[in-house]
Each structure stands twice: as structure tokens, then as C-alpha cells.
Short mmCIF file of C-alpha atoms in Angstrom, two decimals:
data_model
loop_
_atom_site.label_atom_id
_atom_site.label_comp_id
_atom_site.label_asym_id
_atom_site.label_seq_id
_atom_site.Cartn_x
_atom_site.Cartn_y
_atom_site.Cartn_z
CA UNK A 25 0.00 0.00 0.00
CA UNK A 26 1.44 3.42 -0.87
CA UNK A 27 2.52 5.42 2.16
CA UNK A 28 0.28 8.34 1.26
CA UNK A 29 -2.86 6.23 1.80
CA UNK A 30 -3.53 5.87 5.50
CA UNK A 31 -5.61 2.98 6.77
CA UNK A 32 -8.86 4.43 8.20
CA UNK A 33 -9.67 3.74 11.82
CA UNK A 34 -12.46 1.33 12.66
CA UNK A 35 -14.69 4.15 13.89
CA UNK A 36 -14.02 6.18 10.73
CA UNK A 37 -15.16 3.27 8.57
CA UNK A 38 -18.25 2.68 10.71
CA UNK A 39 -19.12 6.37 10.42
CA UNK A 40 -18.65 6.13 6.66
CA UNK A 41 -20.96 3.12 6.37
CA UNK A 42 -23.49 5.00 8.50
CA UNK A 43 -23.28 8.01 6.19
CA UNK A 44 -21.74 10.15 8.94
CA UNK A 45 -18.13 10.46 7.79
CA UNK A 46 -16.36 13.81 7.90
CA UNK A 47 -15.90 15.60 4.59
CA UNK A 48 -12.09 15.35 4.68
CA UNK A 49 -12.27 11.61 5.50
CA UNK A 50 -14.92 10.62 2.95
CA UNK A 51 -12.78 10.75 -0.20
CA UNK A 52 -9.78 9.13 1.49
CA UNK A 53 -11.95 6.22 2.64
CA UNK A 54 -13.34 5.72 -0.85
CA UNK A 55 -9.81 5.59 -2.26
CA UNK A 56 -8.79 3.11 0.43
CA UNK A 57 -11.77 0.87 -0.31
CA UNK A 58 -11.05 0.99 -4.03
CA UNK A 59 -7.55 -0.36 -3.34
CA UNK A 60 -9.10 -3.53 -1.86
CA UNK A 61 -6.58 -3.54 0.97
CA UNK A 62 -7.26 -5.63 4.11
CA UNK A 63 -10.70 -6.76 3.00
CA UNK A 64 -11.32 -8.73 6.19
CA UNK A 65 -10.87 -5.54 8.23
CA UNK A 66 -13.25 -3.59 6.00
CA UNK A 67 -15.92 -6.29 6.08
CA UNK A 68 -15.74 -6.52 9.87
CA UNK A 69 -16.28 -2.76 10.14
CA UNK A 70 -19.26 -3.05 7.83
CA UNK A 71 -20.74 -5.85 9.97
CA UNK A 72 -20.19 -3.77 13.12
CA UNK A 73 -21.95 -0.82 11.52
CA UNK A 74 -24.91 -3.01 10.58
CA UNK A 75 -25.09 -4.54 14.06
CA UNK A 76 -25.29 -1.12 15.69
CA UNK A 77 -28.15 0.13 13.53
CA UNK A 78 -31.43 0.82 15.31
CA UNK A 79 -34.00 -1.31 13.47
CA UNK A 80 -36.83 0.84 14.82
CA UNK A 81 -35.57 4.04 13.22
CA UNK A 82 -38.31 6.04 11.51
CA UNK A 83 -38.37 5.73 7.73
CA UNK A 84 -36.88 8.32 5.44
CA UNK A 85 -39.17 10.36 3.27
CA UNK A 86 -40.35 8.86 -0.01
CA UNK A 87 -38.03 11.24 -1.86
CA UNK A 88 -35.01 10.15 0.21
CA UNK A 89 -35.88 6.49 -0.26
CA UNK A 90 -36.08 6.94 -4.01
CA UNK A 91 -32.77 8.83 -4.15
CA UNK A 92 -31.07 5.95 -2.34
CA UNK A 93 -32.64 3.42 -4.69
CA UNK A 94 -31.47 5.45 -7.70
CA UNK A 95 -27.91 5.35 -6.36
CA UNK A 96 -28.29 1.61 -5.99
CA UNK A 97 -29.56 1.22 -9.56
CA UNK A 98 -26.69 3.29 -10.95
CA UNK A 99 -24.20 1.26 -8.97
CA UNK A 100 -25.41 -2.07 -10.36
CA UNK A 101 -26.64 -1.07 -13.81
CA UNK A 102 -23.73 -2.77 -15.56
CA UNK A 103 -23.28 -5.72 -13.21
CA UNK A 104 -24.26 -9.25 -14.16
CA UNK A 105 -26.97 -10.89 -12.06
CA UNK A 106 -25.42 -12.27 -8.93
CA UNK A 107 -25.80 -12.64 -5.21
CA UNK A 108 -23.67 -10.63 -2.87
CA UNK A 109 -20.83 -12.94 -1.72
CA UNK A 110 -19.70 -13.14 1.87
CA UNK A 111 -16.05 -12.42 1.01
CA UNK A 112 -15.88 -10.39 -2.17
CA UNK A 113 -12.59 -8.81 -3.21
CA UNK A 114 -14.26 -6.37 -5.54
CA UNK A 115 -14.89 -2.70 -4.82
CA UNK A 116 -18.33 -2.85 -6.44
CA UNK A 117 -19.33 -5.55 -4.00
CA UNK A 118 -18.39 -3.23 -1.13
CA UNK A 119 -20.34 -0.42 -2.72
CA UNK A 120 -23.38 -2.68 -3.08
CA UNK A 121 -23.08 -3.75 0.54
CA UNK A 122 -22.82 -0.13 1.63
CA UNK A 123 -25.91 0.79 -0.36
CA UNK A 124 -27.89 -2.10 1.10
CA UNK A 125 -26.86 -0.99 4.57
CA UNK A 126 -27.98 2.57 3.86
CA UNK A 127 -31.34 1.18 2.78
CA UNK A 128 -31.76 -0.96 5.87
CA UNK A 129 -32.76 1.88 8.18
CA UNK A 130 -35.41 2.95 5.72
CA UNK A 131 -37.00 -0.42 5.14
CA UNK A 132 -36.62 -2.04 8.56
CA UNK A 133 -39.62 0.00 9.63
CA UNK A 134 -41.77 -1.40 6.85
CA UNK A 135 -40.86 -4.97 7.70
CA UNK A 136 -41.57 -4.57 11.40
CA UNK A 137 -44.93 -2.83 11.08
CA UNK A 138 -48.20 -4.13 9.63
CA UNK A 139 -49.53 -2.04 6.73
CA UNK A 140 -52.20 -0.44 8.92
CA UNK A 141 -49.55 1.22 11.10
CA UNK A 142 -47.31 2.66 8.40
CA UNK A 143 -49.30 5.81 7.79
CA UNK A 144 -52.31 6.70 9.87
CA UNK A 145 -53.91 8.56 6.95
CA UNK A 146 -53.57 5.65 4.55
CA UNK A 147 -56.41 3.16 4.11
CA UNK A 148 -55.66 -0.33 2.83
CA UNK A 149 -57.79 -2.36 0.49
CA UNK A 150 -57.36 -6.07 1.22
CA UNK A 151 -57.96 -8.63 -1.50
CA UNK A 152 -58.05 -12.31 -0.54
CA UNK A 153 -58.05 -15.05 -3.16
CA UNK A 154 -60.35 -17.81 -2.02
CA UNK A 155 -59.19 -21.41 -1.90
CA UNK A 156 -59.89 -23.33 -5.07
CA UNK A 157 -59.65 -20.39 -7.47
CA UNK A 158 -57.22 -17.91 -9.02
CA UNK A 159 -58.06 -14.22 -8.61
CA UNK A 160 -57.00 -11.69 -11.24
CA UNK A 161 -56.93 -7.98 -10.52
CA UNK A 162 -55.83 -4.82 -12.32
CA UNK A 163 -54.27 -2.04 -10.27
CA UNK A 164 -54.86 1.70 -10.87
CA UNK A 165 -51.54 1.92 -12.78
CA UNK A 166 -52.72 -0.85 -15.17
CA UNK A 167 -50.41 -3.45 -13.63
CA UNK A 168 -52.02 -6.90 -13.65
CA UNK A 169 -51.84 -9.47 -10.85
CA UNK A 170 -52.73 -13.15 -10.67
CA UNK A 171 -53.22 -14.39 -7.10
CA UNK A 172 -52.64 -18.05 -6.25
CA UNK A 173 -55.48 -19.54 -4.15
CA UNK A 174 -55.25 -18.42 -0.52
CA UNK A 175 -53.11 -15.37 -1.28
CA UNK A 176 -53.69 -12.00 0.43
CA UNK A 177 -52.61 -8.63 -0.93
CA UNK A 178 -52.98 -5.19 0.70
CA UNK A 179 -53.08 -2.11 -1.52
CA UNK A 180 -52.64 1.36 0.08
CA UNK A 181 -54.98 4.18 -0.88
CA UNK A 182 -51.99 6.31 -1.95
CA UNK A 183 -50.83 3.66 -4.42
CA UNK A 184 -49.41 5.28 -7.57
CA UNK A 185 -48.98 8.66 -5.87
CA UNK A 186 -45.18 8.89 -5.58
CA UNK A 187 -44.44 5.18 -5.88
CA UNK A 188 -46.29 1.89 -6.10
CA UNK A 189 -46.24 -0.40 -3.06
CA UNK A 190 -48.25 -3.54 -2.33
CA UNK A 191 -48.01 -5.90 0.64
CA UNK A 192 -48.17 -9.61 -0.13
CA UNK A 193 -48.79 -12.78 1.86
CA UNK A 194 -48.78 -15.82 -0.38
CA UNK A 195 -47.98 -16.33 -4.04
CA UNK A 196 -48.68 -13.93 -6.89
CA UNK A 197 -47.63 -13.23 -10.45
CA UNK A 198 -47.09 -9.59 -11.41
CA UNK A 199 -47.16 -7.94 -14.82
CA UNK A 200 -46.02 -4.45 -13.87
CA UNK A 201 -46.77 -1.46 -16.09
CA UNK A 202 -43.53 0.39 -16.82
CA UNK A 203 -43.10 3.73 -15.07
CA UNK A 204 -39.54 4.89 -14.45
CA UNK A 205 -40.71 7.72 -12.19
CA UNK A 206 -42.76 5.44 -9.92
CA UNK A 207 -41.00 2.20 -8.93
CA UNK A 208 -43.12 -0.81 -7.98
CA UNK A 209 -42.45 -2.54 -4.64
CA UNK A 210 -43.73 -5.93 -3.49
CA UNK A 211 -43.21 -6.08 0.28
CA UNK A 212 -43.50 -9.35 2.21
CA UNK A 213 -42.47 -10.38 5.72
CA UNK A 214 -39.24 -11.85 4.33
CA UNK A 215 -38.19 -10.00 1.19
CA UNK A 216 -38.81 -6.80 -0.74
CA UNK A 217 -38.78 -6.80 -4.54
CA UNK A 218 -38.38 -3.58 -6.53
CA UNK A 219 -39.07 -3.15 -10.23
CA UNK A 220 -39.85 -0.47 -12.79
CA UNK A 221 -41.72 -2.62 -15.29
CA UNK A 222 -41.44 -6.38 -15.68
CA UNK A 223 -43.17 -9.71 -15.06
CA UNK A 224 -42.28 -11.93 -12.13
CA UNK A 225 -43.59 -14.13 -9.32
CA UNK A 226 -43.18 -13.66 -5.57
CA UNK A 227 -43.88 -16.63 -3.31
CA UNK A 228 -43.89 -15.82 0.41
CA UNK A 229 -46.54 -17.90 2.11
CA UNK A 230 -47.51 -17.19 5.71
CA UNK A 231 -45.58 -19.41 8.12
CA UNK A 232 -43.19 -20.67 5.43
CA UNK A 233 -39.47 -20.76 6.18
CA UNK A 234 -38.52 -19.60 2.68
CA UNK A 235 -39.44 -16.90 0.22
CA UNK A 236 -38.66 -16.92 -3.48
CA UNK A 237 -38.76 -14.62 -6.47
CA UNK A 238 -38.86 -15.90 -10.05
CA UNK A 239 -38.29 -13.53 -12.96
CA UNK A 240 -39.95 -13.96 -16.34
CA UNK A 241 -39.08 -10.69 -18.11
CA UNK A 242 -37.13 -7.53 -17.29
CA UNK A 243 -34.99 -7.14 -14.18
CA UNK A 244 -35.73 -6.97 -10.47
CA UNK A 245 -33.84 -6.25 -7.27
CA UNK A 246 -34.64 -8.49 -4.30
CA UNK A 247 -33.51 -7.81 -0.74
CA UNK A 248 -33.91 -10.07 2.26
CA UNK A 249 -35.58 -8.92 5.47
CA UNK A 250 -32.28 -8.84 7.36
CA UNK A 251 -30.57 -6.75 4.63
CA UNK A 252 -27.58 -9.09 4.46
CA UNK A 253 -28.26 -10.59 1.05
CA UNK A 254 -29.52 -9.18 -2.16
CA UNK A 255 -30.00 -10.42 -5.69
CA UNK A 256 -30.33 -8.82 -9.07
CA UNK A 257 -32.35 -11.20 -11.24
CA UNK A 258 -32.45 -11.54 -14.99
CA UNK A 259 -35.06 -13.53 -16.95
CA UNK A 260 -35.13 -17.24 -16.13
CA UNK A 261 -33.54 -16.84 -12.70
CA UNK A 262 -35.05 -17.69 -9.33
CA UNK A 263 -33.69 -16.79 -5.90
CA UNK A 264 -34.83 -18.46 -2.68
CA UNK A 265 -34.05 -17.02 0.76
CA UNK A 266 -34.00 -19.16 3.92
CA UNK A 267 -35.42 -17.09 6.76
CA UNK A 268 -33.86 -19.05 9.64
CA UNK A 269 -30.33 -19.60 8.35
CA UNK A 270 -30.04 -16.55 6.14
CA UNK A 271 -28.77 -18.72 3.30
CA UNK A 272 -29.93 -18.30 -0.26
CA UNK A 273 -29.82 -20.16 -3.56
CA UNK A 274 -29.87 -18.85 -7.10
CA UNK A 275 -30.94 -21.17 -9.90
CA UNK A 276 -31.85 -21.28 -13.56
CA UNK A 277 -35.45 -22.35 -14.14
CA UNK A 278 -38.05 -22.59 -16.89
CA UNK A 279 -40.33 -19.70 -15.91
CA UNK A 280 -43.10 -20.50 -18.38
CA UNK A 281 -43.46 -24.01 -16.96
CA UNK A 282 -43.39 -22.98 -13.30
CA UNK A 283 -45.82 -20.14 -13.94
CA UNK A 284 -48.39 -22.32 -15.70
CA UNK A 285 -50.60 -22.10 -12.62
CA UNK A 286 -51.75 -18.76 -14.04
CA UNK A 287 -53.46 -20.79 -16.78
CA UNK A 288 -54.83 -23.46 -14.46
CA UNK A 289 -51.88 -25.87 -14.50
CA UNK A 290 -49.62 -26.99 -11.67
CA UNK A 291 -45.92 -27.74 -12.12
CA UNK A 292 -43.55 -29.02 -9.44
CA UNK A 293 -39.79 -29.20 -9.97
CA UNK A 294 -37.96 -31.16 -7.27
CA UNK A 295 -40.51 -29.84 -4.79
CA UNK A 296 -40.89 -31.36 -1.33
CA UNK A 297 -44.05 -33.40 -0.83
CA UNK A 298 -44.86 -31.16 2.14
CA UNK A 299 -44.91 -28.10 -0.12
CA UNK A 300 -46.93 -29.94 -2.76
CA UNK A 301 -49.57 -30.80 -0.16
CA UNK A 302 -49.80 -27.16 0.93
CA UNK A 303 -50.39 -26.03 -2.63
CA UNK A 304 -52.92 -28.79 -3.31
CA UNK A 305 -54.85 -27.74 -0.19
CA UNK A 306 -55.25 -24.24 -1.59
CA UNK A 307 -55.78 -25.37 -5.18
CA UNK A 308 -58.57 -27.85 -4.38
CA UNK A 309 -59.83 -26.26 -1.13
CA UNK A 310 -59.26 -29.35 1.01
CA UNK A 311 -57.29 -30.42 4.08
CA UNK A 312 -54.45 -32.92 3.70
CA UNK A 313 -52.81 -34.84 6.55
CA UNK A 314 -49.68 -36.95 6.06
CA UNK A 315 -48.81 -39.74 8.46
CA UNK A 316 -45.28 -40.45 7.22
CA UNK A 317 -42.70 -37.78 8.12
CA UNK A 318 -40.04 -39.12 5.69
CA UNK A 319 -42.57 -38.75 2.88
CA UNK A 320 -42.90 -35.03 3.59
CA UNK A 321 -39.25 -34.47 2.65
CA UNK A 322 -39.40 -36.44 -0.59
CA UNK A 323 -38.69 -34.36 -3.72
CA UNK A 324 -41.08 -34.75 -6.63
CA UNK A 325 -41.21 -33.43 -10.19
CA UNK A 326 -44.65 -33.51 -11.82
CA UNK A 327 -47.03 -31.54 -14.04
CA UNK A 328 -50.82 -31.45 -13.78
CA UNK A 329 -53.26 -29.91 -16.22
CA UNK A 330 -56.96 -30.15 -15.62
CA UNK A 331 -56.80 -33.39 -13.59
CA UNK A 332 -59.26 -33.96 -10.78
CA UNK A 333 -57.96 -34.30 -7.23
CA UNK A 334 -58.30 -38.13 -7.25
CA UNK A 335 -56.33 -38.27 -10.51
CA UNK A 336 -53.59 -36.08 -9.05
CA UNK A 337 -53.40 -38.20 -5.90
CA UNK A 338 -53.23 -41.41 -7.95
CA UNK A 339 -50.28 -40.05 -9.94
CA UNK A 340 -48.49 -38.83 -6.82
CA UNK A 341 -49.10 -42.08 -4.94
CA UNK A 342 -47.57 -44.05 -7.82
CA UNK A 343 -44.59 -41.69 -7.88
CA UNK A 344 -43.97 -41.34 -4.14
CA UNK A 345 -45.28 -44.72 -2.97
CA UNK A 346 -48.09 -43.91 -0.57
CA UNK A 347 -51.75 -44.76 -0.03
CA UNK A 348 -54.56 -42.40 0.83
CA UNK A 349 -58.16 -42.28 1.87
CA UNK A 350 -60.67 -39.52 1.41
CA UNK A 351 -63.06 -37.91 3.85
CA UNK A 352 -65.36 -34.93 3.71
CA UNK A 353 -63.15 -32.15 2.33
CA UNK A 354 -60.08 -33.99 3.62
CA UNK A 355 -57.39 -36.41 2.49
CA UNK A 356 -55.39 -38.68 4.78
CA UNK A 357 -52.10 -39.96 3.34
CA UNK A 358 -50.27 -42.90 4.90
#
């Protein structure tokens, strides 16, 4: 390291990550970070800064939020889709991490509060898709949504004023009308997805340990609830966040196949039998109980189009090796 570049103190770096660095320190710190010197030291300071953030801080104004997002977009506009690594040796990775940290204070509030508490003057319209049917709605901005059975979405009365936010519990497919001046946010208890105009699916069921986002067209930014991972998705990519461990996976998928539920078809790709049962309960409006715990973890790949519930169960029983009996609005698998 050249002698003229002094290693910043730990507190100086923490102040920088918090956005509180002194003017004469700010540029020197940026130069130091760009040199990629002592990355372990820098990353530890970043972690310390994150750990000391008050998660209950009041949100920034809508204008401030959007300015931060714009900085984020500029920062990553030429990056390939990727997840933020734990030990990156690239300055852009640090910059992305810094930006995510700056956003955390803003969005922690939204994750911790139910929609009804965010703004006392805002009224929320709740739409619940009943079991056994797909609901389709068109928002005031002309964006179109398909709601998987059992899904709940809350739409604020100020939707499309300065930005477009909806709150989701469950699984939904979005075809977002393009509007560069008004970003579209899908906020769940686990992840937030931001887009300008694209088509994608968010799956964040109540009580589930994972949340996933699958992109069909365009590009989206996805951030986990704890602000420690983020993903920039391109078409045909799917990211899944594990809420308990904080781990994530990125994979290539066939979006048209996995999104066939919009047209009344169901497709499972190495899906646990437990998850399949949950989706069948909503799809057919029934209750399913499974006696065998090992069976719940079994991975199954299957496609169903227009089959009745007995036909689906017969196919699954032949594939997974189980028997079942039916009751009134219930299925017992053993």
C-alpha cells in the first residue's frame, strides 16, 4: 500500500458506512476501499456498523428512499446478475453492501410494522383469493396481478402517488406497467422486490421458512428482510431465501413451466411433498394430513393440467409410494 494512503480507523469506517463520515475523511476512505486492501478488516467494520443500527428508526421520506434506490440502480446497472458474496474482493461488492446498509434503516420500519400502522392517513384495500380459485386484478396503474389460491394482498390508498407499493402474503404473479418515475415494490415479511416494469412471481406464504422470487421478463432487485443478502435477477432466474439460516440459492429455471398455474396448470420441480400438499390444499380447497414424516421431505417433479384431485393423488401415490383415503373435504395420506 502506498505510504500516502492511511488505513482508516475502525470508527471512521463505521461512520462512513453509516453516512456520517467527515468531509475530509470521505474521499480518502473511498480511495482506500477501491484499493481492496485488508478486505477482512473492511468487512468486519461493515458488519459492526450493521449490528449497531437501530432497526426501529423512523423511515426516510419517499423522496429520500427513491434517491437511495437510484444510487443503488446506478451502482449495479452494468453488473451481471449475482448474489452478494460473503467475502468479495471487488470494490463494487463493497459499494453494493454499503448501499444495502444505507437502505436498511429505511426499510426495517416497513418490515416490522403491519400495513395499517405505516401511515395513519392511509387506508388499505385487502384482497383475498379464495381457496380453489385464481383471482386476477388490475391495479390503478394498469399493472395486472394473478393471485394463487389463498393469497392476500394489501393495496394502500396512496398507491401510484409517488411510488407503487403492495403488501403480499402468499404467491402472486405480477405484470407491472412500466413507469420509471414510480418504482413498484412488493413487500413481504421476508423480502422486498423492486421493479420499474417487468413480469415476475413472488412466493412468500404465511408461516413458510422460505421466500422466493422468479423472474420472467425484465430485471428486479430483491432484498432479504435482514438486509444481508440481495440479488439482481435476470429472466429465467429464481432466488430463494432461507429465513432461519439466512442462506440463499440462485438457480436457472423454466419460468413458463413454473408459472403455468396462471393458466390453471400446476408444475412441481424437485418440490418437497410437504410443499406440494400445501399447494394442493389451496388449489382444491381441502385439508391434507400426512402420516409419514419421511414422505414429507421427498422431492417430486410432476405436471398437472386439468386433472381432478383423485387423478392427481393417484399419480403422486404411484410416484412417491403412498396410499390415501378420502373424507369430507379432507385427504389422509399414509
